Short mmCIF file of C-alpha atoms in Angstrom, two decimals:
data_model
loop_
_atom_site.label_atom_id
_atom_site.label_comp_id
_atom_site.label_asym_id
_atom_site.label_seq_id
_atom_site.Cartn_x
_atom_site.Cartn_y
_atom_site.Cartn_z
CA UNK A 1 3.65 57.07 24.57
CA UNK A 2 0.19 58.55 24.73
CA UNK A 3 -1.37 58.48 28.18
CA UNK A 4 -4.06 55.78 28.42
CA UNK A 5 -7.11 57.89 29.57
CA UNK A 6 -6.71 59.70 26.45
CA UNK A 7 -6.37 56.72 23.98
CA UNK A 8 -9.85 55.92 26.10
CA UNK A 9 -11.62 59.18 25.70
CA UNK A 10 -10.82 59.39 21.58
CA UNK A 11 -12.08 55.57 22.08
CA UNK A 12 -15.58 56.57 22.88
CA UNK A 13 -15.81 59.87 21.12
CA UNK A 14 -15.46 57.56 17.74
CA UNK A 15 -18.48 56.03 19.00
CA UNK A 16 -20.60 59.25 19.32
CA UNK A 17 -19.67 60.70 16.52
CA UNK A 18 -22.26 61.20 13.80
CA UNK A 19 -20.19 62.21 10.70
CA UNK A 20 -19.26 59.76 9.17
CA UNK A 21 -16.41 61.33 7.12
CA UNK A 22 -14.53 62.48 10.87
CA UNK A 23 -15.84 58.83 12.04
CA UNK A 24 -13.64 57.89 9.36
CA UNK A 25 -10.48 59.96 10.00
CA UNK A 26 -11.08 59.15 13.89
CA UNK A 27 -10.94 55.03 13.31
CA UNK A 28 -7.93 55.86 11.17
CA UNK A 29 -6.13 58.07 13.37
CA UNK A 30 -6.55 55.08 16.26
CA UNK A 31 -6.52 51.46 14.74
CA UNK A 32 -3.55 50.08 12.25
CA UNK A 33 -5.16 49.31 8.98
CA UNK A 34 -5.61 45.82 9.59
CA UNK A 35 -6.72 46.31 13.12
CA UNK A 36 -8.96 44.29 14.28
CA UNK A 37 -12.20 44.47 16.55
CA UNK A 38 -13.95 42.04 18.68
CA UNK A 39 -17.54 41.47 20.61
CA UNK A 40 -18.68 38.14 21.15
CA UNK A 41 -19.20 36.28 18.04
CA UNK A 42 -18.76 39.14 15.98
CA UNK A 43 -15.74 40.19 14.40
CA UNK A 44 -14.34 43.40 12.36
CA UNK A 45 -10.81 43.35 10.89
CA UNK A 46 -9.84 46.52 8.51
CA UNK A 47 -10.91 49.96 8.39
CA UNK A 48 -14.29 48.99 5.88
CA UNK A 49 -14.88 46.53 8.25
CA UNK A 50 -14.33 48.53 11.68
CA UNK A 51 -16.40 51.80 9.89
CA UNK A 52 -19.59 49.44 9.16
CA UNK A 53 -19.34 48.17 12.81
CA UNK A 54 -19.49 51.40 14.50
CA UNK A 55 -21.72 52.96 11.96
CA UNK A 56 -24.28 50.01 13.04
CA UNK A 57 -24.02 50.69 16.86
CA UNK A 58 -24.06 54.44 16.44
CA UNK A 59 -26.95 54.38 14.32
CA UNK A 60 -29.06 52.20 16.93
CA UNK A 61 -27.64 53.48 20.16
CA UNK A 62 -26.68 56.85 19.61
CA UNK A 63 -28.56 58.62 16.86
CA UNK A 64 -31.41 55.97 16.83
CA UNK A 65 -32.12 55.56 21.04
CA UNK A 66 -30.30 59.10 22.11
CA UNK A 67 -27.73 57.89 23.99
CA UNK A 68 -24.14 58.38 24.63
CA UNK A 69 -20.86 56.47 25.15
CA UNK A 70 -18.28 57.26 27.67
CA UNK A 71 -14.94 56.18 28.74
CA UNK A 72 -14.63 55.50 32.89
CA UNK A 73 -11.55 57.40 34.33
CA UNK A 74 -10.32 53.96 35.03
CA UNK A 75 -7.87 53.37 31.85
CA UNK A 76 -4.73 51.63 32.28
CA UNK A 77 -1.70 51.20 30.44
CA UNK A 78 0.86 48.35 30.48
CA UNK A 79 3.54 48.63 27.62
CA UNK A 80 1.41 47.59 24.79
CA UNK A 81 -2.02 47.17 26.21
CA UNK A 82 -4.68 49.45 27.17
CA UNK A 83 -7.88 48.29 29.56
CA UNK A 84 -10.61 50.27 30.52
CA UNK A 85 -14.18 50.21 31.23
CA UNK A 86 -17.29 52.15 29.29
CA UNK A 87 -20.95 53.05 29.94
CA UNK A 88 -23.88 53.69 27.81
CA UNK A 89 -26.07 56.46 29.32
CA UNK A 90 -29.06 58.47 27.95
CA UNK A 91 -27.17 61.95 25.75
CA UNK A 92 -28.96 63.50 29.15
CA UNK A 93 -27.61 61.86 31.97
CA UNK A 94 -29.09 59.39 34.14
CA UNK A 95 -28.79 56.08 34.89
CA UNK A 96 -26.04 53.81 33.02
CA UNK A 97 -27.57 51.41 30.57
CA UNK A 98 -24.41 48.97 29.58
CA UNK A 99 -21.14 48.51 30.75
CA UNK A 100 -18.39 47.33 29.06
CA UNK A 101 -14.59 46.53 29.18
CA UNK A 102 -12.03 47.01 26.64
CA UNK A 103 -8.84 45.29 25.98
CA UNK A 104 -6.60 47.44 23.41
CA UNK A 105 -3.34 46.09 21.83
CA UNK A 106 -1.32 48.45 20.52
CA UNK A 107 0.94 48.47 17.68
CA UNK A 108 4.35 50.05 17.73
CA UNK A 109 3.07 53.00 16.46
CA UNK A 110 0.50 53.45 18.77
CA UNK A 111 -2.60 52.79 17.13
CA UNK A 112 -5.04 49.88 18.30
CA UNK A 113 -3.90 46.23 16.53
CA UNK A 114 -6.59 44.22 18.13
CA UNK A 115 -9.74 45.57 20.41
CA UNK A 116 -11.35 42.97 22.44
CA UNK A 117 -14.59 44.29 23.70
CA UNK A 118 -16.50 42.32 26.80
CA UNK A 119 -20.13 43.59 27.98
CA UNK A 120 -20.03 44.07 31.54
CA UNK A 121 -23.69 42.04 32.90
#
């Protein structure tokens, strides 16, 4: 059973990353194949699906406005689920931009069945 601070960290480092081939190997390596992704009315279910959602926030938050995602050392695991909060900061530092908190269902196998993702106001 992986430890939930790391299921957090790879989390947000599929976020950041900007190559889209390891992008690709990363949303593989943590969601089932018809895992699913959620953010208010918006919805992503499959890996073409989950890529082209993450491609669209890393290309306007990360490579288009500089900034970074990272996981809060506040991850928690009960047997299937995995919650834990995020923040959006400038690649620099500084002051946090969004907050967020995710709700991860695993599969037996470990890899994310359904992400439910809430921005923090």
């Amino acid at each position: 059973m992986e430890d939930a601070q790391k299921i957090a960290d790879r989390y947000a480092a599929v976020w950041n990353e900007p190559d889209a081939a390891r992008r690709r190997a990363q949303i593989a390596a943590l969601w089932s194949e018809d895992g699913d992704h959620y953010v208010g009315t918006r919805g992503a279910v499959g890996y073409a699906e989950l890529e082209e959602r993450i491609r669209l926030s890393h290309d306007k938050n990360v490579a288009g406005a500089g900034n970074r995602f990272r996981a809060a050392r506040d991850a928690q695991r009960l047997r299937n689920a995995v919650v834990f909060h995020w923040h959006m900061l400038p690649a620099d530092g500084g002051t946090v931009l969004a907050t967020g908190l995710e709700v991860l269902i695993l599969g037996p196998d470990g890899r994310i069945r359904t992400d439910y993702q809430f921005i923090v106001p």
